[in-house]
Short mmCIF file of C-alpha atoms in Angstrom, two decimals:
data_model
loop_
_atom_site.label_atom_id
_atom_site.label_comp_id
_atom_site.label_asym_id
_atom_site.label_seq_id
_atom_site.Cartn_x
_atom_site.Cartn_y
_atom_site.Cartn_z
CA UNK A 1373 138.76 50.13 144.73
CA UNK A 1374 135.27 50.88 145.08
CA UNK A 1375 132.55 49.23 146.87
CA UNK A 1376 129.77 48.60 145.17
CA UNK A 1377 126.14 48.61 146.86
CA UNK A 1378 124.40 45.55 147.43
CA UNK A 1379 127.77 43.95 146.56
CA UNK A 1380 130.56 41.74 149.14
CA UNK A 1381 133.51 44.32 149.77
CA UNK A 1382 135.70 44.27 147.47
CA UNK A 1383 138.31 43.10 150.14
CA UNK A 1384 136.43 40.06 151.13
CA UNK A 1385 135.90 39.61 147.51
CA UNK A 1386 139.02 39.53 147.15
CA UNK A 1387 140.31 36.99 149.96
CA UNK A 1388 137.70 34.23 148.74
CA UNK A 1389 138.82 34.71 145.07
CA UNK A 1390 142.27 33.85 146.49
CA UNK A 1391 141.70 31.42 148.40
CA UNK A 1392 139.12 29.35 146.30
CA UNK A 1393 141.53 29.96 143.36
CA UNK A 1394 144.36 28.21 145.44
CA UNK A 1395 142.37 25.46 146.78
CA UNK A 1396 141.36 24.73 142.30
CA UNK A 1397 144.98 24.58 141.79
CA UNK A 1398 145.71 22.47 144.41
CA UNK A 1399 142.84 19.94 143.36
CA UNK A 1400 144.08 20.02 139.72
CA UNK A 1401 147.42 19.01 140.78
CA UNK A 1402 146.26 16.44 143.02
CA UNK A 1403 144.35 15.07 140.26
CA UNK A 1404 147.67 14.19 138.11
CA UNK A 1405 149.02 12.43 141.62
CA UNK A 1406 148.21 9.05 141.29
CA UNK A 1407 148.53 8.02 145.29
CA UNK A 1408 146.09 7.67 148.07
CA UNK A 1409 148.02 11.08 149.69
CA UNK A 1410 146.49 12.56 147.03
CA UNK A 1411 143.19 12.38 147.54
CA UNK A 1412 143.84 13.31 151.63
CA UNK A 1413 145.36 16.62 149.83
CA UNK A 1414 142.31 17.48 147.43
CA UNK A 1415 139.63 17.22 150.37
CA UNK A 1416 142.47 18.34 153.29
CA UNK A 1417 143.89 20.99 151.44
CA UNK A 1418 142.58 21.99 148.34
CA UNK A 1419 138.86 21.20 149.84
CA UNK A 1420 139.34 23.01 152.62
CA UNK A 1421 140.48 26.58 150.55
CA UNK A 1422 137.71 26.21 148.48
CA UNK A 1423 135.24 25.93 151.03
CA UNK A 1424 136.75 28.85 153.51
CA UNK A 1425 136.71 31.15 150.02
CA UNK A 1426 133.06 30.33 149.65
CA UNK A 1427 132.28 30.74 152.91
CA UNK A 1428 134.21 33.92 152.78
CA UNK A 1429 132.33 34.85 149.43
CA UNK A 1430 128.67 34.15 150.91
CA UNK A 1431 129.73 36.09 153.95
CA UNK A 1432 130.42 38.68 151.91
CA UNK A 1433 127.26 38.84 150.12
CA UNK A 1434 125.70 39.02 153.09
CA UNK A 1435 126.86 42.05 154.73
CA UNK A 1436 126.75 43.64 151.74
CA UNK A 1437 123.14 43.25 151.30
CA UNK A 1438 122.78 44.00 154.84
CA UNK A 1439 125.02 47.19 154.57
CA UNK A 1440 123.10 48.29 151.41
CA UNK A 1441 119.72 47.85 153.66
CA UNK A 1442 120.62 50.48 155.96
CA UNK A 1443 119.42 53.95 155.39
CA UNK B 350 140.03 9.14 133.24
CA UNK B 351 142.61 11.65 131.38
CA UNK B 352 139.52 12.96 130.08
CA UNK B 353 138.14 13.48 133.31
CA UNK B 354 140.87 15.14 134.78
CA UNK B 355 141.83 17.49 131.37
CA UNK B 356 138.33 18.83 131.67
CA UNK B 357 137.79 19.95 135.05
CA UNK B 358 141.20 21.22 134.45
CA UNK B 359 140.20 23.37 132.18
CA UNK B 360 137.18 23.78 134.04
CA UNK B 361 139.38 25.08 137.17
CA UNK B 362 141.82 27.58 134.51
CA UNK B 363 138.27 28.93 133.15
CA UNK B 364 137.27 29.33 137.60
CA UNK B 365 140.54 30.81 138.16
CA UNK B 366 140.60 33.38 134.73
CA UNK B 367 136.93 34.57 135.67
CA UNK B 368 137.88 34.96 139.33
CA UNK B 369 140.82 36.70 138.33
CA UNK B 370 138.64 38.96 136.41
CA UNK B 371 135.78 39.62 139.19
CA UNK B 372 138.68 40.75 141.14
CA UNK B 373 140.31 42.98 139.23
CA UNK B 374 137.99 44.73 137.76
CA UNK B 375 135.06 44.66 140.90
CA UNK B 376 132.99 46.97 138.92
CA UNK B 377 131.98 43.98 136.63
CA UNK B 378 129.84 42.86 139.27
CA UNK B 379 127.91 46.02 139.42
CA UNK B 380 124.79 44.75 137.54
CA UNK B 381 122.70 41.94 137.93
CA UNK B 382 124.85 39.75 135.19
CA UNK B 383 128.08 40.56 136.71
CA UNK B 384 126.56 39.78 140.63
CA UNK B 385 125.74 36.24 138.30
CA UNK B 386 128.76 35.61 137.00
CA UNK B 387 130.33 36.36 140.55
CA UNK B 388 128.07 33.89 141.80
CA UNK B 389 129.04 31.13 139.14
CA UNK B 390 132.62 31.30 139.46
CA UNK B 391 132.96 31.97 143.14
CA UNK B 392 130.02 28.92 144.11
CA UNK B 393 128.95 27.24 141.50
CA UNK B 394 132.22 26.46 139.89
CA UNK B 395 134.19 26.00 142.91
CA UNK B 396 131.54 23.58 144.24
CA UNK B 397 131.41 21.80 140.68
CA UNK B 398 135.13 20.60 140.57
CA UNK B 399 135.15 19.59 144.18
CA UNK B 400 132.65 17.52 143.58
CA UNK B 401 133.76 16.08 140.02
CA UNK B 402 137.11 16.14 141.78
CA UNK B 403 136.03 13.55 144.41
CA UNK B 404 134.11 11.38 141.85
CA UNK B 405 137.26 11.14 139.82
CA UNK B 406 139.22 10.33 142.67
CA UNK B 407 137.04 7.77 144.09
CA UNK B 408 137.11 6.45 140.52
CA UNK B 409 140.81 6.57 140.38
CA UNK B 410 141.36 5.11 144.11
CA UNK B 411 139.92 1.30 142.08
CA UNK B 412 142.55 1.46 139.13
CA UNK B 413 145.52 -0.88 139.88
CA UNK B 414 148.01 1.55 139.49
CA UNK B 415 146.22 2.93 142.76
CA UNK B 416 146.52 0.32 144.83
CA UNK B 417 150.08 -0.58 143.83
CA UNK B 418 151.69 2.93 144.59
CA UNK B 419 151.87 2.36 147.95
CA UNK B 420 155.26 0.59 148.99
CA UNK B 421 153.61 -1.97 151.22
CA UNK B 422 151.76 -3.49 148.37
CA UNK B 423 154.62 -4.12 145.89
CA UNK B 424 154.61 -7.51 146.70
CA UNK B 425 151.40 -8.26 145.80
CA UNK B 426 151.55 -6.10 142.69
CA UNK B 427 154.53 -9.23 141.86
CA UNK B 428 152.12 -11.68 142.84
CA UNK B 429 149.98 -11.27 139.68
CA UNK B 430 152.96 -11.81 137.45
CA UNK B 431 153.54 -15.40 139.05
CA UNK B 432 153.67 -17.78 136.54
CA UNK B 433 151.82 -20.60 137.86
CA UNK B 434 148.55 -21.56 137.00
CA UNK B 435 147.27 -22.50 140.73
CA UNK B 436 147.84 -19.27 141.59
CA UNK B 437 144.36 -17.89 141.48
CA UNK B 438 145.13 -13.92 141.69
CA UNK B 439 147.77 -14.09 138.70
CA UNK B 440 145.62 -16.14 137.08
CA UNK B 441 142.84 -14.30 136.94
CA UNK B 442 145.05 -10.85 136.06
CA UNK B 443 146.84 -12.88 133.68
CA UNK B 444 144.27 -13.97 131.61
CA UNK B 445 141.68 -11.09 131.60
CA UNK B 446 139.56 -12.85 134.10
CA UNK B 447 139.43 -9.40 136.03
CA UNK B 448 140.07 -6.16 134.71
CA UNK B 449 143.79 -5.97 134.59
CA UNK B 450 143.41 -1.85 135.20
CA UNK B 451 141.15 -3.02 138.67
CA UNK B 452 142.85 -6.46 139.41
CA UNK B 453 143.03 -5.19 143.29
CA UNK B 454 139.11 -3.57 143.62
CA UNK B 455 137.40 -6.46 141.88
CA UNK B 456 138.17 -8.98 144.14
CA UNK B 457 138.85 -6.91 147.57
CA UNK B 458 135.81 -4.65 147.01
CA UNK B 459 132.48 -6.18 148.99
CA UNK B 460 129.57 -6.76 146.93
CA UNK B 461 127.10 -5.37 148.85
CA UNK B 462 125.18 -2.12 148.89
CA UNK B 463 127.63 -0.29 150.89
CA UNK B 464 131.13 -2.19 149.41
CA UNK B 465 132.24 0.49 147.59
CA UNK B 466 132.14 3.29 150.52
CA UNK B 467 133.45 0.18 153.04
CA UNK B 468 136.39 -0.04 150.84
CA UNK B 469 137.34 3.58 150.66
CA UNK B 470 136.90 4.05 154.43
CA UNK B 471 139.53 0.99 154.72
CA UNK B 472 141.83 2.71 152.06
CA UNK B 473 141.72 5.62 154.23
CA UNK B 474 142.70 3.75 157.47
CA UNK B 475 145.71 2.14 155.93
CA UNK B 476 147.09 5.72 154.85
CA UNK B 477 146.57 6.62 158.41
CA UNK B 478 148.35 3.18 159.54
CA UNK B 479 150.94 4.33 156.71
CA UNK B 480 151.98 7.43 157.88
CA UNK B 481 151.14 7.36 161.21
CA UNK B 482 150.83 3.84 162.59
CA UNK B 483 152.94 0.77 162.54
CA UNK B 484 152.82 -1.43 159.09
CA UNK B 485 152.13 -4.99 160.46
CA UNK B 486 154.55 -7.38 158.61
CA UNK B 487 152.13 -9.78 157.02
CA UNK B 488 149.32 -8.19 155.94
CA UNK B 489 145.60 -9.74 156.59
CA UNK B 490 142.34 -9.28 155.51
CA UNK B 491 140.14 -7.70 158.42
CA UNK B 492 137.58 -11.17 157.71
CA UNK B 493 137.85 -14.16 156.14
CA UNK B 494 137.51 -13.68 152.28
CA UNK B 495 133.97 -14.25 151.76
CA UNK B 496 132.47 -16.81 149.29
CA UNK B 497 130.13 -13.67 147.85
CA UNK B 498 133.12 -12.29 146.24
CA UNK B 499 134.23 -14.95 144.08
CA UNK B 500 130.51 -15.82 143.75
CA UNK B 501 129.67 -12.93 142.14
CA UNK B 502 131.54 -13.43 139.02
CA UNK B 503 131.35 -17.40 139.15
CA UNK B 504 128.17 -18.30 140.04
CA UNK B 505 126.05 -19.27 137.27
CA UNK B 506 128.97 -19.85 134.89
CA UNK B 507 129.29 -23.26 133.19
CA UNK B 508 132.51 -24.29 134.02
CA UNK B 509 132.11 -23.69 137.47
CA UNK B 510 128.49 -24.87 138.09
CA UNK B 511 129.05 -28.08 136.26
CA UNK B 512 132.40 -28.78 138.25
CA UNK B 513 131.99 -32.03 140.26
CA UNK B 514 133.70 -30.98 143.17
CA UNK B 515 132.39 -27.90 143.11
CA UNK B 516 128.84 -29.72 143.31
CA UNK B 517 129.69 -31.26 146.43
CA UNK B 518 129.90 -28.27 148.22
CA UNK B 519 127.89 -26.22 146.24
CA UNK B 520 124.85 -25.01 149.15
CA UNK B 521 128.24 -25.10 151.77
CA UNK B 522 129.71 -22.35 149.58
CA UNK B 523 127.08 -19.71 149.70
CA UNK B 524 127.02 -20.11 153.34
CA UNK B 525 130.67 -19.92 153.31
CA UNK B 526 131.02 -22.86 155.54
CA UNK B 527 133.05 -23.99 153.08
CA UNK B 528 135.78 -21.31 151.72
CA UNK B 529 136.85 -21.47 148.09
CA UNK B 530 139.86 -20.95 149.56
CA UNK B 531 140.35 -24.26 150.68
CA UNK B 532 141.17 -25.88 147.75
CA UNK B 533 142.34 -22.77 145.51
CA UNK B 534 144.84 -21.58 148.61
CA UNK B 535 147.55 -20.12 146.59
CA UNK B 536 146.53 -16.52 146.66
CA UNK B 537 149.30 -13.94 146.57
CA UNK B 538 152.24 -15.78 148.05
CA UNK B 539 154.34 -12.50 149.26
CA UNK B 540 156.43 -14.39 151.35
CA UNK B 541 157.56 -16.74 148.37
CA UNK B 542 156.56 -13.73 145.74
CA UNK B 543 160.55 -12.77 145.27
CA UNK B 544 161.58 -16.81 144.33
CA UNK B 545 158.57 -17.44 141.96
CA UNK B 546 158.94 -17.76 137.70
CA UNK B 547 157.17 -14.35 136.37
CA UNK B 548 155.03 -14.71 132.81
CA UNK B 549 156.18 -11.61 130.88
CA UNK B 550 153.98 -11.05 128.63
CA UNK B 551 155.12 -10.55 124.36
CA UNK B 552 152.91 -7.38 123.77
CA UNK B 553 153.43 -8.27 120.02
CA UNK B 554 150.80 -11.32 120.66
#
């Protein structure tokens, strides 16, 4: 797959898609689970996925503007 | 609240189609839109459910059904059923004194400015005493049940004002040197819960 300038590889792109797409499902679900575990689950689990993919996304971006940068 | 949770639902099937997309095909991100949709559905999405997501779950943690899922509390889920007028939590369940949906938050929730977030750090605790701690047999309230509580509904209100007992004590119980609970000491009951008549109610009234 190609890398796009100014863009987060594709790869990385790819790993927070994943994982933030995991951590949604796993907060819908918890959302239809009416017990206190839930809620431990959306913010432990599904929380958690979403925020590493983000992180993971932003990362991205940035070395991607940073590789772009370079001559 | 099935509202709330079909739409951010959606909203995460909508997150996970357009993420689905940005991945597959990478080269829709080439141009400036694409780099903007990227950014919607990989931040601003994402970060819009989790936080919806914990609203509705903070909303959800007050609803009755909440409170009574845990095993431990089954008793006291009984105890509103009692059918016995003195008994001042089925009572007020029984006839719409409290929200029947939030029987449990309205009168264990504190009224002050920080009652709500007090409560849900306690809730926490007693999944971690659940799971991982030792149940204590009988149950108790971290404080004595404060006056505020059942002042906040009650005070003001005719029937309770105008009560000549209740104007005996009346300056002792916003001070709470005098407990409501005094006289109206038949709360939940769990230990007698099991023996107790239960009102079931004729849903055709």
């Amino acid at each position: 797959m190609p890398n796009e300038p100014g863009l987060p590889r594709w790869r990385s792109l790819t790993r927070a898609g994943v994982l933030i797409s995991a951590g949604l499902v796993v907060q819908a679900v918890t959302l239809y689970w009416s017990h206190p575990t839930a809620f431990l689950v959306f913010i432990g689990l599904g929380g958690s996925l979403v925020a590493a993919g983000i992180v993971l996304y932003l990362w991205g971006l940035l070395v991607g503007t940073s590789d772009a940068a370079k001559p | 609240m099935a509202l709330i949770y079909d739409s951010l639902t959606l909203v995460v099937v909508v997150t996970v189609v357009l993420i689905t997309l940005i991945v597959v095909r990478s080269q829709v991100t080439a141009g400036r839109s694409g780099k903007a949709l990227a950014f919607v559905a990989l931040f601003v999405l994402p970060m819009l459910v989790t936080s919806l997501g914990v609203a509705a779950h903070l909303e959800h943690s007050k609803t009755t059904e909440f409170c009574l899922s845990c095993h431990v509390m089954e008793p006291y889920g009984e105890s509103l059923w009692v059918d016995e007028v003195d008994y001042v939590a089925a009572n007020h369940f029984q006839n719409n004194r409290i929200p029947r949906d939030r029987a449990c938050f309205t009168c264990h929730t504190t009224y002050t400015m920080y009652g709500d977030l007090q409560a849900k750090l306690q809730g926490l605790k007693h999944v971690w005493v659940n799971y991982l701690g030792t149940v204590p047999e009988t149950l108790e309230l971290y404080q004595p049940y404060n006056n505020r509580e059942c002042l906040n509904c009650h005070r003001g209100g005719r029937r309770f004002e105008e009560d000549e007992l209740h104007l005996e004590v009346r300056a002792e119980l916003e001070t709470n040197e005098t407990s409501c609970l005094e006289c109206h000491a038949s709360i939940h009951d769990v230990a007698h819960v099991g023996e107790l008549a239960k009102w079931e109610q004729n849903d055709a009234e």
